[in-house]
Short mmCIF file of C-alpha atoms and ligand atoms in Angstrom, two decimals:
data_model
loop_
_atom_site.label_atom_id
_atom_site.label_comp_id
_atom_site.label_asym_id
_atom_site.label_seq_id
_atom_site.Cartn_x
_atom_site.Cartn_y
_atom_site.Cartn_z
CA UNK P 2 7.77 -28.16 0.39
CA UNK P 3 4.63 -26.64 1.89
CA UNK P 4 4.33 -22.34 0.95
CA UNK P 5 0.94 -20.78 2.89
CA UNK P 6 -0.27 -18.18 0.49
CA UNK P 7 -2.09 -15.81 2.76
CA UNK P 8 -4.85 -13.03 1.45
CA UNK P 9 -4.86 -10.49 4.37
CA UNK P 10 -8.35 -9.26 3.24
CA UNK P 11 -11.36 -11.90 3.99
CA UNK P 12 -12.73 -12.31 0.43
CA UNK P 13 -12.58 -15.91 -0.34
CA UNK P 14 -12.99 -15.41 -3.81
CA UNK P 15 -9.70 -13.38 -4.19
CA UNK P 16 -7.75 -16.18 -2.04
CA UNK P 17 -9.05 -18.52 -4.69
CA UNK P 18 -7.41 -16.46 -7.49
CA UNK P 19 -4.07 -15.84 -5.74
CA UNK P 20 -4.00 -19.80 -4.73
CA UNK P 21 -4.28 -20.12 -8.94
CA UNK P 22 -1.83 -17.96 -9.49
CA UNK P 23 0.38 -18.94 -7.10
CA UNK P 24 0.02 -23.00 -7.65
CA UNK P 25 0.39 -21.93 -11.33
CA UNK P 26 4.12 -20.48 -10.75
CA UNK P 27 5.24 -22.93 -7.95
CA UNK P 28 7.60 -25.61 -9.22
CA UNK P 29 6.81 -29.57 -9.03
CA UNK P 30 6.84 -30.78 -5.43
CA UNK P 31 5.68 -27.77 -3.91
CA UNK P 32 2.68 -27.61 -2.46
CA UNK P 33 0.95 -24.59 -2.10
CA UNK P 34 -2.45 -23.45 0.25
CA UNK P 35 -4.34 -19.99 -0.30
CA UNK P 36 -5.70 -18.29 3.10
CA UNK P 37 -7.13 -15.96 4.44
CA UNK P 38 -8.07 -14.57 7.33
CA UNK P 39 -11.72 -14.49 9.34
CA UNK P 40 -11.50 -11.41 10.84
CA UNK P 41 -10.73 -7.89 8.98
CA UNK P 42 -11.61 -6.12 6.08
CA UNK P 43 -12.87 -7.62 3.18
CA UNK P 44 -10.50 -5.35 0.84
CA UNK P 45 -7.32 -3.22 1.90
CA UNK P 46 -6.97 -0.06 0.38
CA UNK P 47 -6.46 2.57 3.20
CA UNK P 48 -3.82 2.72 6.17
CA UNK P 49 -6.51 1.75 7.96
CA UNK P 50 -7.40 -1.17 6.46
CA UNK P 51 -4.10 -2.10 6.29
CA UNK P 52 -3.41 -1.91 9.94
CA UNK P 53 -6.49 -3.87 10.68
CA UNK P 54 -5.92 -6.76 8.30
CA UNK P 55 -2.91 -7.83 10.14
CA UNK P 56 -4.06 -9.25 13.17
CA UNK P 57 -5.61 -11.32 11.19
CA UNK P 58 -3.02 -12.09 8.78
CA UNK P 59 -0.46 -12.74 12.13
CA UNK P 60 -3.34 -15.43 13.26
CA UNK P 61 -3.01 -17.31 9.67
CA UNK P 62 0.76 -16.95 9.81
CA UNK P 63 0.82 -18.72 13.42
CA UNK P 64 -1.54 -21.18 11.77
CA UNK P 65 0.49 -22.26 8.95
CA UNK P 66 3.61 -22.54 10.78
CA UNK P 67 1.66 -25.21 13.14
CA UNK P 68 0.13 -26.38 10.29
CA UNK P 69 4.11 -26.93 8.90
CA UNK P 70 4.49 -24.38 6.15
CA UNK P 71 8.18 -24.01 5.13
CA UNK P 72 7.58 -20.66 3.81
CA UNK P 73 4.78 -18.01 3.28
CA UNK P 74 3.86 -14.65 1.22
CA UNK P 75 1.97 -11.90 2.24
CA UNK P 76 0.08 -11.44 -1.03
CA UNK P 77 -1.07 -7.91 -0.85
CA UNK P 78 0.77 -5.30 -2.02
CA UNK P 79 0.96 -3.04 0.53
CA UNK P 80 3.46 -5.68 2.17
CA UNK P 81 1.23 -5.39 5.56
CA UNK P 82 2.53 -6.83 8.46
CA UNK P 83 5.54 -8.54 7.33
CA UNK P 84 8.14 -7.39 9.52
CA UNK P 85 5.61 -8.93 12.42
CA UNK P 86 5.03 -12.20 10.28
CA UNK P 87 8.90 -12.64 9.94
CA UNK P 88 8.89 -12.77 13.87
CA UNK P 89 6.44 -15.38 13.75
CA UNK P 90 7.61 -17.61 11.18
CA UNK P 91 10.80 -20.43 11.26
CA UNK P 92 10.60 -19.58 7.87
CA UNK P 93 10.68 -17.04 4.84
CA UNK P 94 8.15 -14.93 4.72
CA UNK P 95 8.21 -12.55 1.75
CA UNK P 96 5.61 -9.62 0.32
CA UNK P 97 4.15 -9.78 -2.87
CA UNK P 98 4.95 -5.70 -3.21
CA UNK P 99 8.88 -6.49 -2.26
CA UNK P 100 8.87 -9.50 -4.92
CA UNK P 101 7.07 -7.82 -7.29
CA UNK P 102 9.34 -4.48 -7.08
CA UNK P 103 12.83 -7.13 -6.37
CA UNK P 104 11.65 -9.14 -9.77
CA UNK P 105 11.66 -6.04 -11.94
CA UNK P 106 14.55 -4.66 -11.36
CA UNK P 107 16.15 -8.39 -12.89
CA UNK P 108 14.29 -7.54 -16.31
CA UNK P 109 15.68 -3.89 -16.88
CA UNK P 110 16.38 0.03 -16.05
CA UNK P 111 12.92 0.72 -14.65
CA UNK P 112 9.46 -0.46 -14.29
CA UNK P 113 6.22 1.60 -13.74
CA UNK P 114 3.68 0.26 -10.62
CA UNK P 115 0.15 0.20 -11.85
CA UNK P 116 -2.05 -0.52 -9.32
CA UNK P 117 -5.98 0.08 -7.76
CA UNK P 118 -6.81 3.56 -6.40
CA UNK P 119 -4.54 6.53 -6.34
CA UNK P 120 -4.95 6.46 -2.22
CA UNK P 121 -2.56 3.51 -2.01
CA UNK P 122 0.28 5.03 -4.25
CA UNK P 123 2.03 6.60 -1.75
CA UNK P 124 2.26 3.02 0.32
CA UNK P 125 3.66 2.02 -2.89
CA UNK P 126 6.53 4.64 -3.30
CA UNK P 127 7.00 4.06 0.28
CA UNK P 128 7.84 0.47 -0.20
CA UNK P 129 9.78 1.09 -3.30
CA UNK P 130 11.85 3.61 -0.79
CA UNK P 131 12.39 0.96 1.37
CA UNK P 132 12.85 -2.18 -0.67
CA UNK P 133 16.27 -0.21 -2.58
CA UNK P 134 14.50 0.24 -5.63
CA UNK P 135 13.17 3.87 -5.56
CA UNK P 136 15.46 4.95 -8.48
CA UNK P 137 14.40 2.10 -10.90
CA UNK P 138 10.95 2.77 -9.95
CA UNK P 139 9.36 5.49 -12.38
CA UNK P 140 5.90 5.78 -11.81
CA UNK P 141 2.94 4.51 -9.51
CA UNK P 142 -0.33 4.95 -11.44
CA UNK P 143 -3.61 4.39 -10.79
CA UNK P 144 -6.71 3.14 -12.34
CA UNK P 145 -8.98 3.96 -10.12
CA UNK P 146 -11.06 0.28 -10.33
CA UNK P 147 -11.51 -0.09 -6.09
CA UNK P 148 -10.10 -4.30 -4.84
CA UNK P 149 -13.41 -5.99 -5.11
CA UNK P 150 -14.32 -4.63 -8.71
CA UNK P 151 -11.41 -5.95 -10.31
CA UNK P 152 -13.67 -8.90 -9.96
CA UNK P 153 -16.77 -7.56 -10.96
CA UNK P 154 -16.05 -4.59 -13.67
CA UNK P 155 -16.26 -5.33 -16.93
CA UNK P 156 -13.77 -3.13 -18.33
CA UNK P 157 -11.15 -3.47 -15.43
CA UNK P 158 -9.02 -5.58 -18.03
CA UNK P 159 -9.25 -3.08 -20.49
CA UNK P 160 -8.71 -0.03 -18.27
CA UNK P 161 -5.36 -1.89 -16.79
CA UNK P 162 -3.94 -2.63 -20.24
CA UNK P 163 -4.58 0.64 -21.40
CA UNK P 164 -2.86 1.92 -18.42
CA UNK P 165 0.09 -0.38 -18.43
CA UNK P 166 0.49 0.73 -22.12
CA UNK P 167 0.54 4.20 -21.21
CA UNK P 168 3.56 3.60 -18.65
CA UNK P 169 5.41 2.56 -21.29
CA UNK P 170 4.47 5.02 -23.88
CA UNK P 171 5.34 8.02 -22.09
CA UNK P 172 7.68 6.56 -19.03
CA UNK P 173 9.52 4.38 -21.52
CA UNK P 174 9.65 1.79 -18.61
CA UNK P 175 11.15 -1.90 -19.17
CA UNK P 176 8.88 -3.80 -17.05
CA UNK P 177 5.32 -3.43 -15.13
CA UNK P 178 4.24 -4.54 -11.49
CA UNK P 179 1.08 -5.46 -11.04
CA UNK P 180 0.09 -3.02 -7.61
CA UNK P 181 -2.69 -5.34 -6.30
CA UNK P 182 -2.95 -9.43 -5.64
CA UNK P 183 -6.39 -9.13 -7.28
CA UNK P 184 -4.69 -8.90 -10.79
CA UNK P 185 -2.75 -11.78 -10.43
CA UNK P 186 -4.49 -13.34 -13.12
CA UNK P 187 -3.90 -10.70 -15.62
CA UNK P 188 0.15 -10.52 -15.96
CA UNK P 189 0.71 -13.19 -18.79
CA UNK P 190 -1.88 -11.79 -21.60
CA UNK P 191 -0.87 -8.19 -20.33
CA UNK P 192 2.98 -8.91 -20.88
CA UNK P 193 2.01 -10.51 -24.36
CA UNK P 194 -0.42 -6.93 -24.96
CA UNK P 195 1.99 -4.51 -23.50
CA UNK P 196 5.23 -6.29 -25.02
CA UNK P 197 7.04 -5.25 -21.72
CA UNK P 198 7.30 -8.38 -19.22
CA UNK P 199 4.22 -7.53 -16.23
CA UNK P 200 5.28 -8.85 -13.05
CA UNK P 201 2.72 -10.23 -10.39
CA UNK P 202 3.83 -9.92 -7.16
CA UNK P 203 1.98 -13.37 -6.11
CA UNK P 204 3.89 -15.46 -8.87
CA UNK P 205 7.24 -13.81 -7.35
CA UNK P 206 6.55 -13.88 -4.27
CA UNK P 207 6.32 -17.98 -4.29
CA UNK P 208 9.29 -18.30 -6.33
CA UNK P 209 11.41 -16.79 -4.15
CA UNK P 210 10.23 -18.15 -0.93
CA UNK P 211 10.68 -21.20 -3.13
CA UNK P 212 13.78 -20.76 -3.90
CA UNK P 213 14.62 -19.30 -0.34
CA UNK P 214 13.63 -22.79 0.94
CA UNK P 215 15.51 -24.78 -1.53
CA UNK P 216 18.66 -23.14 -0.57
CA UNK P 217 17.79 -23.52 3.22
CA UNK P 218 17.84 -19.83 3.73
CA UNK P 219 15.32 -18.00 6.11
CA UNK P 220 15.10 -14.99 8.18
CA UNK P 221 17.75 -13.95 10.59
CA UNK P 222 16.84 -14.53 13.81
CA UNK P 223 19.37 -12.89 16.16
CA UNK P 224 17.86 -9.91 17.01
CA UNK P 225 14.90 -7.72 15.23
CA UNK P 226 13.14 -10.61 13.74
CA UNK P 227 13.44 -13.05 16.58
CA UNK P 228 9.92 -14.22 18.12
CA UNK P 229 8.05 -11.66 20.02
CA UNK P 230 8.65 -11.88 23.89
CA UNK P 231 5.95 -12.87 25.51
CA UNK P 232 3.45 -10.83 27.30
CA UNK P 233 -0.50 -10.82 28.11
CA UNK P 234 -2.42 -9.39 25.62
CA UNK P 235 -5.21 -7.28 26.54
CA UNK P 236 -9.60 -6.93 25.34
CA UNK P 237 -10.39 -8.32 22.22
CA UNK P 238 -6.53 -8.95 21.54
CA UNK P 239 -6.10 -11.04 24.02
CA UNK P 240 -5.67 -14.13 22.08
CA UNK P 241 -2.83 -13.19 20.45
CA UNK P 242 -0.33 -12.69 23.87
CA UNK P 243 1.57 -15.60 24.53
CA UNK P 244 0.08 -18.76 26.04
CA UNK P 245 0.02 -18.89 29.90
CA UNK P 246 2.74 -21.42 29.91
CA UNK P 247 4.98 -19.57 27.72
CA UNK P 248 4.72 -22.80 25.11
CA UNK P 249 5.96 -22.15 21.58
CA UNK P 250 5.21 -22.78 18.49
CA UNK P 251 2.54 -21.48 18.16
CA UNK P 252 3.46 -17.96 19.69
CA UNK P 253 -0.55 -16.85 18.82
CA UNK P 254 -3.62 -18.52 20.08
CA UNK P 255 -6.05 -17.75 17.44
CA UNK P 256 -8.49 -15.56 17.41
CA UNK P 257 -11.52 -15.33 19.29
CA UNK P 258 -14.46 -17.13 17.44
CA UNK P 259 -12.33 -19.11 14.91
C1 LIG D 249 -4.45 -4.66 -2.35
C2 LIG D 249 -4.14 -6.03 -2.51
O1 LIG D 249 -3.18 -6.49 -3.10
N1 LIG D 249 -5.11 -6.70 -1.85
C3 LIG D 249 -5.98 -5.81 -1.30
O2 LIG D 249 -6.99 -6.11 -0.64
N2 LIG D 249 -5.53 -4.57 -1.61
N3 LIG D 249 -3.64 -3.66 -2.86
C4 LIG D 249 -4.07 -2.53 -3.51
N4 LIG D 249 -3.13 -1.64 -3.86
O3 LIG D 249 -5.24 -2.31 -3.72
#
């Protein structure tokens, strides 16, 4: 089984700690490749940003299914573009946000978000809102450590435990998400440090596309979520209309320069 992993933002370095992550929680005989994209911003943390990440992230999606990927996540937890990547795929596509959110209701009454900048809370109640899970979810906090310094700031890991300790203190949550792909790396020694079980999104989001695949289940295709219809695309789009014959897979050229 072959998963594509895609980072929506363009910082390599991330992609290379989400691939970790994510090779670290996918089961033997699963292979697993970390992308991302050429073109967009090199962190999302603003509806803009978010919006303009997933052309980029629907190029790597139309990639990987040519490149025979049986499943992929969207690992960033604002879930963007997935409705548009489920069009595009044969297979499951699931977010790291809706995994992350999905795995923590499994572990107990409630579970706190704790995620980047207080700017992308409201994304994140909006997902829990739509994912079902609005009730179980108690709190969205912040720690106000921007994408790129989680890799960088010195006291990011202490700032995030602290945090996730606080959640439980005073929210008396049963389990943590981790709000942001870039703290993948962080939810074993947190869960050990917090004693509540941490979820990252990336780990959950491969097990269940894992697990989607293994039981040969994938998205419905009848109506909403069957492939775009074709039409020309127009200016710096263009690449991603339909090709002039109409030919599918792949629905996308890519992108102009790549
Ligand atoms: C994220 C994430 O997971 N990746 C990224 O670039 N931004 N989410 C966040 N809340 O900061």
């Amino acid at each position: 089984m072959l998963i594509q992993v895609v980072n929506p933002n363009t910082t390599a370095s991330m992609t290379d700690l989400i691939g970790r992550s994510a090779r670290a929680a996918a089961g033997p005989g699963t292979a697993v490749v970390a992308v991302n994209p050429a073109m967009g911003p090199v962190s999302i943390e603003s509806h803009y940003d978010e919006a303009l990440a997933v052309p980029g992230l629907l190029a790597q999606i139309a990639a990987g299914e040519a490149g025979g990927a049986d499943g992929h996540v969207v690992a960033c937890f604002g879930d963007p573009g997935l409705d548009a990547a489920r069009e595009l795929a044969a297979g499951p596509v699931v977010g790291i946000a809706e995994a992350g959110m999905r795995a923590a209701t499994f572990l107990g009454r409630s579970f706190g978000v704790v995620t980047t900048l207080a700017r992308t809370t409201g994304r994140a109640w909006d997902l829990a809102a739509r994912y079902g899970v609005r009730e179980q979810c108690r709190t969205v906090r912040a720690v106000e450590i921007a994408v790129l310094a989680l890799e960088t700031d010195a006291a990011a890991r202490s700032r995030i435990a602290a945090e996730c300790a606080d959640v439980v203190a005073t929210e008396g949550v049963d389990a943590i998400v981790l709000g942001c792909a870039g703290m993948a790396d962080l939810a074993a020694e947190l869960t050990v440090r917090v004693g509540v079980p941490v979820v990252d999104g990336v780990a959950a989001a491969v097990v269940t596309v894992e697990g989607l695949v293994r039981l040969g289940l994938t998205t419905g295709k009848r109506g909403e979520f069957a492939p775009p219809p074709p039409k020309p695309y127009a200016g710096p789009l263009a690449g991603f209309g339909s090709r002039p014959s109409g030919a599918r897979p792949p629905l996308l050229t890519a992108p102009p320069g790549r």
